Tab-separated table of C-alpha atoms in Angstrom:
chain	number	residue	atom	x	y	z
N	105	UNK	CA	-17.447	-2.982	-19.065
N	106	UNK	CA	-14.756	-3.385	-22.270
N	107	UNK	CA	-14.859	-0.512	-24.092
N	108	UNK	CA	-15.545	-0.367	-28.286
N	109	UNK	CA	-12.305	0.755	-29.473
N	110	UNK	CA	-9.723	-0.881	-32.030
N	111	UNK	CA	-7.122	-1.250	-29.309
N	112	UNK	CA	-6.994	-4.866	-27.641
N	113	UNK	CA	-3.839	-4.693	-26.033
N	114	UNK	CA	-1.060	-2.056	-24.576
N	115	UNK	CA	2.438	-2.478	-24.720
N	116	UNK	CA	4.327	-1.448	-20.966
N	117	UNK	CA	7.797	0.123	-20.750
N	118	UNK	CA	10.901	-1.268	-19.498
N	119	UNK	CA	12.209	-0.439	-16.277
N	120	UNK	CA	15.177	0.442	-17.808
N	121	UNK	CA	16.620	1.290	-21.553
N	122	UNK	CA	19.827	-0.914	-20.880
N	123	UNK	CA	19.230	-3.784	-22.416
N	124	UNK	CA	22.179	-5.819	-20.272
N	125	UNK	CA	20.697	-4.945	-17.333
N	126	UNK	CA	17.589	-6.327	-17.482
N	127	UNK	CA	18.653	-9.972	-16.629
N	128	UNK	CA	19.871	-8.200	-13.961
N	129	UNK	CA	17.265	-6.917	-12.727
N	130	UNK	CA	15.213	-10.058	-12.778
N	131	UNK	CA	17.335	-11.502	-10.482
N	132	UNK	CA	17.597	-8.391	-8.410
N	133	UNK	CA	13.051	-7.620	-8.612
N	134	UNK	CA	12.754	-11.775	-8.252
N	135	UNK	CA	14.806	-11.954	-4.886
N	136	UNK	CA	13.014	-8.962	-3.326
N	137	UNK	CA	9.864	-10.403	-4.321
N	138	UNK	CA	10.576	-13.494	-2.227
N	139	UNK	CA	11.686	-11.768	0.333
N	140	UNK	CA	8.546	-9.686	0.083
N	141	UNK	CA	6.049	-12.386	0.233
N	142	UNK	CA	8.024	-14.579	2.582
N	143	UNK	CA	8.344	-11.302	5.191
N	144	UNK	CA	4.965	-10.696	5.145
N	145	UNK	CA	3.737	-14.705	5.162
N	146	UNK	CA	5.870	-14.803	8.403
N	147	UNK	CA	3.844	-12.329	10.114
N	148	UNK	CA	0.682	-13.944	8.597
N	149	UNK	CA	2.014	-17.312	10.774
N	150	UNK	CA	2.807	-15.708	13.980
N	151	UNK	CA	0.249	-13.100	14.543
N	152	UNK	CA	-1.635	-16.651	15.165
N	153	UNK	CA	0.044	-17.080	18.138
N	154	UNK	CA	-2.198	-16.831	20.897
N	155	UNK	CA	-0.046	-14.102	22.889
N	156	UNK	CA	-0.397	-11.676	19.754
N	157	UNK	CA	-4.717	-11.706	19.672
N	158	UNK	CA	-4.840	-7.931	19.964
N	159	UNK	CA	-6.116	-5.556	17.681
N	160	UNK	CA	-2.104	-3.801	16.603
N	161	UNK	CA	-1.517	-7.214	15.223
N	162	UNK	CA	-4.735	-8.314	13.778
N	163	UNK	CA	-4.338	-4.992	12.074
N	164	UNK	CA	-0.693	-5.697	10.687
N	165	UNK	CA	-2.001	-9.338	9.611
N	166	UNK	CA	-4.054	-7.187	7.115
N	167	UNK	CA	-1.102	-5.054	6.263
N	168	UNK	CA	0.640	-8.066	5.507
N	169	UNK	CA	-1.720	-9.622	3.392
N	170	UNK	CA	-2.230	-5.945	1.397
N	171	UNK	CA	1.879	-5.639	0.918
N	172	UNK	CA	1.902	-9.505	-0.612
N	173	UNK	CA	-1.042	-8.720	-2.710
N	174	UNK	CA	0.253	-5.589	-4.031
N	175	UNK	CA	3.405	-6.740	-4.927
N	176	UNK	CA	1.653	-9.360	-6.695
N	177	UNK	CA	-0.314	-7.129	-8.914
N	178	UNK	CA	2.665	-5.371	-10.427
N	179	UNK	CA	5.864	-7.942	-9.846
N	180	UNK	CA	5.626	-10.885	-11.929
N	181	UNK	CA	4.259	-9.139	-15.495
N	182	UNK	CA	7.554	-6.966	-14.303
N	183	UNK	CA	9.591	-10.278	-14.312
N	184	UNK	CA	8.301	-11.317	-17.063
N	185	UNK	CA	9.355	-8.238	-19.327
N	186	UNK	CA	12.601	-8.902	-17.812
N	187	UNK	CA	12.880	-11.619	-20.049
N	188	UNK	CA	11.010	-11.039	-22.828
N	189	UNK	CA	10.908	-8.661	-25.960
N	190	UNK	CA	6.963	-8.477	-26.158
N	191	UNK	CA	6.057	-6.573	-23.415
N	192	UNK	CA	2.320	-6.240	-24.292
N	193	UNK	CA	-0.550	-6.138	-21.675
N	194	UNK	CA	-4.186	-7.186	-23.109
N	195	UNK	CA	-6.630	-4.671	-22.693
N	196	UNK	CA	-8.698	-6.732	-19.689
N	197	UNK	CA	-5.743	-7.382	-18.190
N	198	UNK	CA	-4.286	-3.423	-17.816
N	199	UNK	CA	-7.568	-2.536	-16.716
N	200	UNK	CA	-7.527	-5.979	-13.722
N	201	UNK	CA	-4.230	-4.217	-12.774
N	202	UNK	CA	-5.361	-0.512	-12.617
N	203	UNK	CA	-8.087	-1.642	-10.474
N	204	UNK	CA	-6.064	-4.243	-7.791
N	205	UNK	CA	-3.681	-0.928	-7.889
N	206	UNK	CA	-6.294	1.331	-6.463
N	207	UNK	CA	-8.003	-1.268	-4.283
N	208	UNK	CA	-5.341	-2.474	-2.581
N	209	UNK	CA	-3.685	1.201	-2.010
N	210	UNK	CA	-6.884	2.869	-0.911
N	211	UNK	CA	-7.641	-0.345	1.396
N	212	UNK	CA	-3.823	0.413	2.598
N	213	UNK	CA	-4.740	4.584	2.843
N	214	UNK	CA	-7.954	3.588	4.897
N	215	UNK	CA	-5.994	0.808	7.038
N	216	UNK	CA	-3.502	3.098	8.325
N	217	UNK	CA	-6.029	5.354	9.635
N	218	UNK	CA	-7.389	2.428	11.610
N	219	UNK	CA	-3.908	1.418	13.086
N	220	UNK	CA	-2.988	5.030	14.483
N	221	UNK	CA	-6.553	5.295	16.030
N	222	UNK	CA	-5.640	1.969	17.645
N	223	UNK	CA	-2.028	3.657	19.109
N	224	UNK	CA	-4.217	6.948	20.212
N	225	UNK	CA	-6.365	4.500	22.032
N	226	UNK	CA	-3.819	2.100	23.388
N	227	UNK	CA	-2.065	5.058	24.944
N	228	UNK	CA	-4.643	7.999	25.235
N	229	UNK	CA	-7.496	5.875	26.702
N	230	UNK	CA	-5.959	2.727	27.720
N	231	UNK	CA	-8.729	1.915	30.580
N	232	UNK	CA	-11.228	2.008	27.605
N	233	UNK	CA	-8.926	-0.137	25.133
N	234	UNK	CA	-10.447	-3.254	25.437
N	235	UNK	CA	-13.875	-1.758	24.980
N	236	UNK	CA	-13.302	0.598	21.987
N	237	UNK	CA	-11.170	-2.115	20.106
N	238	UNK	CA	-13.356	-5.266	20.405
N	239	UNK	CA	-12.800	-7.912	18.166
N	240	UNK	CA	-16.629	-7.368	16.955
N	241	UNK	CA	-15.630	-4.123	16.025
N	242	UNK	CA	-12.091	-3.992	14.649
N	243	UNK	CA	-13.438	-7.161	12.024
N	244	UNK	CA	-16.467	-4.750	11.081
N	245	UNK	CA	-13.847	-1.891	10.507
N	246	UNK	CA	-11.560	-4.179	8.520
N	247	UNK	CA	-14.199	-5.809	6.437
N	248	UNK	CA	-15.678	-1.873	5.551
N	249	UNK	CA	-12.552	-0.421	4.718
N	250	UNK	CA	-11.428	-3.393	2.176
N	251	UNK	CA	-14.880	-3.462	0.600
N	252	UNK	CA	-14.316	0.748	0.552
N	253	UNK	CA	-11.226	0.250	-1.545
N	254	UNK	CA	-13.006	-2.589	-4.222
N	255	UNK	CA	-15.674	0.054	-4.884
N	256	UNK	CA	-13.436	3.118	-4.866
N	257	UNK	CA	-11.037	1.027	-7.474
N	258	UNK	CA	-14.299	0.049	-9.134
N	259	UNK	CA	-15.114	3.232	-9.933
N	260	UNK	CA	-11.826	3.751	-11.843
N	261	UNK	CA	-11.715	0.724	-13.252
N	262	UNK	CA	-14.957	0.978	-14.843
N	263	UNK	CA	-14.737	4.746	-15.988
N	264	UNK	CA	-11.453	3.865	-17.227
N	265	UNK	CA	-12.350	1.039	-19.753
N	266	UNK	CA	-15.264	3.000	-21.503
N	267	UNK	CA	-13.135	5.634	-23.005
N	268	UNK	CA	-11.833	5.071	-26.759
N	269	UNK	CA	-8.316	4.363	-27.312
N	270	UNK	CA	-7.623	4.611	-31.234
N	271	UNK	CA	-3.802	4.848	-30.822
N	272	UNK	CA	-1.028	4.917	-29.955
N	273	UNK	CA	-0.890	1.883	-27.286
N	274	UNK	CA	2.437	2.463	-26.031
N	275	UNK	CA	1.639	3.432	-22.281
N	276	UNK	CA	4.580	5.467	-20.166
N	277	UNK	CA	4.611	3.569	-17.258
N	278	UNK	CA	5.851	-0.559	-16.742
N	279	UNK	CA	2.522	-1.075	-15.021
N	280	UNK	CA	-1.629	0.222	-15.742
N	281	UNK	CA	-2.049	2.970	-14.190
N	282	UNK	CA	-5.265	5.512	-14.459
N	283	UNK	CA	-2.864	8.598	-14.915
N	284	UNK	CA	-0.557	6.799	-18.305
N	285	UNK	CA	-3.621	5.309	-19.662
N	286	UNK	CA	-6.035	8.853	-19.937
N	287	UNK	CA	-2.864	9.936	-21.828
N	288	UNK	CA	-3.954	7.790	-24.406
N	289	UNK	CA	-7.724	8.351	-24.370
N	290	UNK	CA	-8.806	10.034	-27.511
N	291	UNK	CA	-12.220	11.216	-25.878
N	292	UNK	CA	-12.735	13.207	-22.948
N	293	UNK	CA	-10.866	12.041	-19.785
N	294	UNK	CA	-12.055	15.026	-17.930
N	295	UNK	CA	-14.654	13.288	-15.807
N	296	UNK	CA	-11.878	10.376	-15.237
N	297	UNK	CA	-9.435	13.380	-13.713
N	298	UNK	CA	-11.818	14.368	-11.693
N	299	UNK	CA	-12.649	11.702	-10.635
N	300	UNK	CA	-8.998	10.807	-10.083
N	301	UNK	CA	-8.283	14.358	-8.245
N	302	UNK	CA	-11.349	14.607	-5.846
N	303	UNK	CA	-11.846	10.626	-5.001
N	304	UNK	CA	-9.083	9.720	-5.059
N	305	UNK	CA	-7.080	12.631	-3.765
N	306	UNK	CA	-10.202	12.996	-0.853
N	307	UNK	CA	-9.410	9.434	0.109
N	308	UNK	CA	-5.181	9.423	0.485
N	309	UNK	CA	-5.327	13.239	1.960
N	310	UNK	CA	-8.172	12.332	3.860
N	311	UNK	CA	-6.673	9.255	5.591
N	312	UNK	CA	-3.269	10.919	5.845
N	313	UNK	CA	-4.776	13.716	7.618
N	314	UNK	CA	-6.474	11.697	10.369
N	315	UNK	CA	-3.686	10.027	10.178
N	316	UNK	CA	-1.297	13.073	11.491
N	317	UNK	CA	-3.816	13.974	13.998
N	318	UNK	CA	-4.088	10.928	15.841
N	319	UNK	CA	0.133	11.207	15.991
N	320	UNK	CA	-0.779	14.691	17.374
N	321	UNK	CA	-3.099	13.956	20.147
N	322	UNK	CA	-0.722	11.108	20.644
N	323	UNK	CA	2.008	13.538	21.322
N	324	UNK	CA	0.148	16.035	22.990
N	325	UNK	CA	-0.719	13.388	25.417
N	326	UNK	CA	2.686	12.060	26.351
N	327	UNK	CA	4.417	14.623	26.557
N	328	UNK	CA	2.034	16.993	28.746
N	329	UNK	CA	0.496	13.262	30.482
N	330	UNK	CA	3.368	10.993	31.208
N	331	UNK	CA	5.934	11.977	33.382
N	332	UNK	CA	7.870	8.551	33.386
N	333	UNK	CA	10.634	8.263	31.145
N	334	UNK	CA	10.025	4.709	30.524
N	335	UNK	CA	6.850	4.511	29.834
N	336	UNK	CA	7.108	7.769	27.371
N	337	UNK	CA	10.413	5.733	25.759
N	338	UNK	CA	7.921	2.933	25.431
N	339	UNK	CA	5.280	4.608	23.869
N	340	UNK	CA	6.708	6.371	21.410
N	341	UNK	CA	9.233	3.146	20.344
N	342	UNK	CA	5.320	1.632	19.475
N	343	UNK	CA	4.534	4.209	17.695
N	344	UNK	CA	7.908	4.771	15.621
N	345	UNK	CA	7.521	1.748	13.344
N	346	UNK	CA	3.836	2.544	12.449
N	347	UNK	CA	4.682	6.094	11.744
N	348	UNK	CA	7.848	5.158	9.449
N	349	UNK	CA	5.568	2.963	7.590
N	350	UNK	CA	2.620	5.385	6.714
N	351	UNK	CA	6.049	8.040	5.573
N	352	UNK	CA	7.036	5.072	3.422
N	353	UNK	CA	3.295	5.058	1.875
N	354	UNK	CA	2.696	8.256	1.529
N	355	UNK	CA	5.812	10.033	0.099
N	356	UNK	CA	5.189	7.791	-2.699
N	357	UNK	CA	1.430	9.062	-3.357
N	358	UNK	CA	1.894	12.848	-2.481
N	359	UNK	CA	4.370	12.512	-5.560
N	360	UNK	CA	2.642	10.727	-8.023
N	361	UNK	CA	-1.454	11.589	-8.198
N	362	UNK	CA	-1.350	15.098	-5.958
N	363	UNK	CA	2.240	17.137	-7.455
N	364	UNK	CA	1.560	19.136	-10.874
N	365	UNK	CA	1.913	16.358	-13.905
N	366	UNK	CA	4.467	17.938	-15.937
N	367	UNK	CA	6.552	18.156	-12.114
N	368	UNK	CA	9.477	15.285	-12.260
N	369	UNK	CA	11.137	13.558	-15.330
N	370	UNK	CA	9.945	9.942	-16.736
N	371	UNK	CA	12.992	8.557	-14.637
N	372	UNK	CA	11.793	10.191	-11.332
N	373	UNK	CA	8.549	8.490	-11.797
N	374	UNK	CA	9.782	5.173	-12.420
N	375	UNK	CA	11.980	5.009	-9.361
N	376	UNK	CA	9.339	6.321	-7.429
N	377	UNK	CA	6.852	3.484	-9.256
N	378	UNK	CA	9.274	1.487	-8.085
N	379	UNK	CA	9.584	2.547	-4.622
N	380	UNK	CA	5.670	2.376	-3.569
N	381	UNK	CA	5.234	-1.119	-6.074
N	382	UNK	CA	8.377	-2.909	-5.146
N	383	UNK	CA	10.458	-1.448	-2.189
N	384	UNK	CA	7.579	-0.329	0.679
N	385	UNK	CA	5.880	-3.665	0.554
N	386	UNK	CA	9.429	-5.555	1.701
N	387	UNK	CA	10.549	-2.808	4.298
N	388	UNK	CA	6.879	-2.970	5.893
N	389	UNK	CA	7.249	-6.261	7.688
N	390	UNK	CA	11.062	-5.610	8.574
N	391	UNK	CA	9.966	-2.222	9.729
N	392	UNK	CA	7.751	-3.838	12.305
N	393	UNK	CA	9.714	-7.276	12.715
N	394	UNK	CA	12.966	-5.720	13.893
N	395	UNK	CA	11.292	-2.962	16.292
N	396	UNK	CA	8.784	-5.408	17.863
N	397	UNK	CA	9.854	-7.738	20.711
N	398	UNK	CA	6.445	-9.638	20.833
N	399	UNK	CA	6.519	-10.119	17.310
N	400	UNK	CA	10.627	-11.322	17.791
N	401	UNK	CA	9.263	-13.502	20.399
N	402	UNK	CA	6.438	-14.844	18.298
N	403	UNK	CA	8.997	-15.856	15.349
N	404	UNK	CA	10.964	-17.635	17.659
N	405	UNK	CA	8.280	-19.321	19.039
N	406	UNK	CA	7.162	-20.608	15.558
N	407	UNK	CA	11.184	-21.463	14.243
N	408	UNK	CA	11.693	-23.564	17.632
N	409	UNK	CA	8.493	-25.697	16.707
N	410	UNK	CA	9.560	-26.308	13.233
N	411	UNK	CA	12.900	-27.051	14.373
């Protein structure tokens, strides 16, 4: 899988030139990453609670999981250049991270498809719920859609690491990415960039597509099929936090792999790098958390027993 070339090792940007803030900004990246993986473990521990065993929150527990391992992938080698002057990457590791990048995103992509259908069948077909969601078949779904994303990061990951880099190593990014590293490819990356455009831009447009039209049928169906207030108030409340959170993960994506490369300055990219790496996997779980009363309930539940 390694490819032949001289280079063994890449060397990441900072996150920022300022060389006083950057003990700053350990403290700053450390504490949200705690927060992060704390946030998410939370919902992890009460989505076992035997009043949330339906299919919204089995789905989130996979969210979860996705958020903490994502932030994972990119957070601590970002801590650790924090502190240190060497900020190199070894070859097999940038490649490990460009491919836990793409799983875990396309996984995400793919999982948010799942959780609107879920909300068009909760409230389009709710006599049918229990039948279209089984537990048989929302396990199969999330078991095909995260082996999906190992084999659509596989691809990139493999097509990546058998092109020659001869120099320079210095990649424009503070994590692997596929886009940085073809920059340095001396061969032809055209195969990569296609590969890059089609798969990858078939997957996130695909998925954000469906997406939007099971929010449209959604919509359609409330507000031409529900004439109580309450139960329209209700609905759409359910539906708010999900829909913030796919906005969250796909402003970041439209932006980086699907606008024109020479679109936004190096700064734009790194605070939107930032945004989809560091800031969407913390706001997911307080997204849900603080517009969920079940979930409220749940964390209660779970503080009282520990108390």
């Amino acid at each position: 899988m390694l490819n032949q070339t001289s280079v063994t090792e890449f060397l990441l940007l900072p996150v920022t030139d300022i060389q006083v803030l950057q003990p700053v900004l350990f403290v700053v990246f450390l504490a949200i990453y705690i927060v992060n993986v704390a946030a998410n473990g939370a919902i992890l521990v009460v989505i076992s609670d035997s009043r949330l065993h339906f299919p919204m929150y089995f789905f989130l527990g996979n969210l979860s999981c996705l958020d903490i391992c994502y932030s994972t992938v990119t957070l601590p080698k970002m801590l650790e250049n924090f502190l240190s002057t060497n900020k190199a990457i070894s070859f097999s590791g940038c490649i490990s991270q460009l491919h836990f990048l793409h799983f875990l995103g396309s996984t995400e992509a793919m999982l948010l498809v799942v959780m609107a259908f879920d909300r068009f069948v909760a409230i389009c077909k709710p006599l049918r719920y229990t039948l279209i969601m089984n537990h048989h078949d929302c396990t199969q779904t999330a078991v095909t859609i995260w082996i999906a994303g190992f084999f659509h990061a596989l691809l990139h990951s493999v097509m990546t690491s058998r092109l020659n880099f001869c120099g320079p190593k210095h990649i424009h990014h503070f994590f692997c990415d596929v886009k940085p590293l073809l920059e340095l490819a001396c061969g032809n990356t055209d195969l990569n960039e296609w590969l890059l455009h089609s798969v990858t831009g078939t997957i996130a447009m695909g998925s954000f597509s469906l997406t939007l039209l099971s929010y449209f049928y959604i919509i359609i169906y409330l507000f031409f099929k529900t004439h109580s207030c309450s139960m329209l108030h209700k609905a759409l409340s359910t539906c708010a936090s999900h829909f913030m959170v796919v906005v969250l993960f796909y402003a970041p994506v439209v932006f980086t792999y699907i606008r024109p490369a020479s679109g936004s300055s190096m700064d734009q990219e790194r605070i939107i790098a930032i945004m989809y790496s560091v800031i969407t996997p913390v706001l997911n779980p307080l997204i849900y958390t603080l517009r969920n009363k079940e979930i409220e309930g749940a964390l209660m539940r779970v503080i009282r027993r520990r108390l």
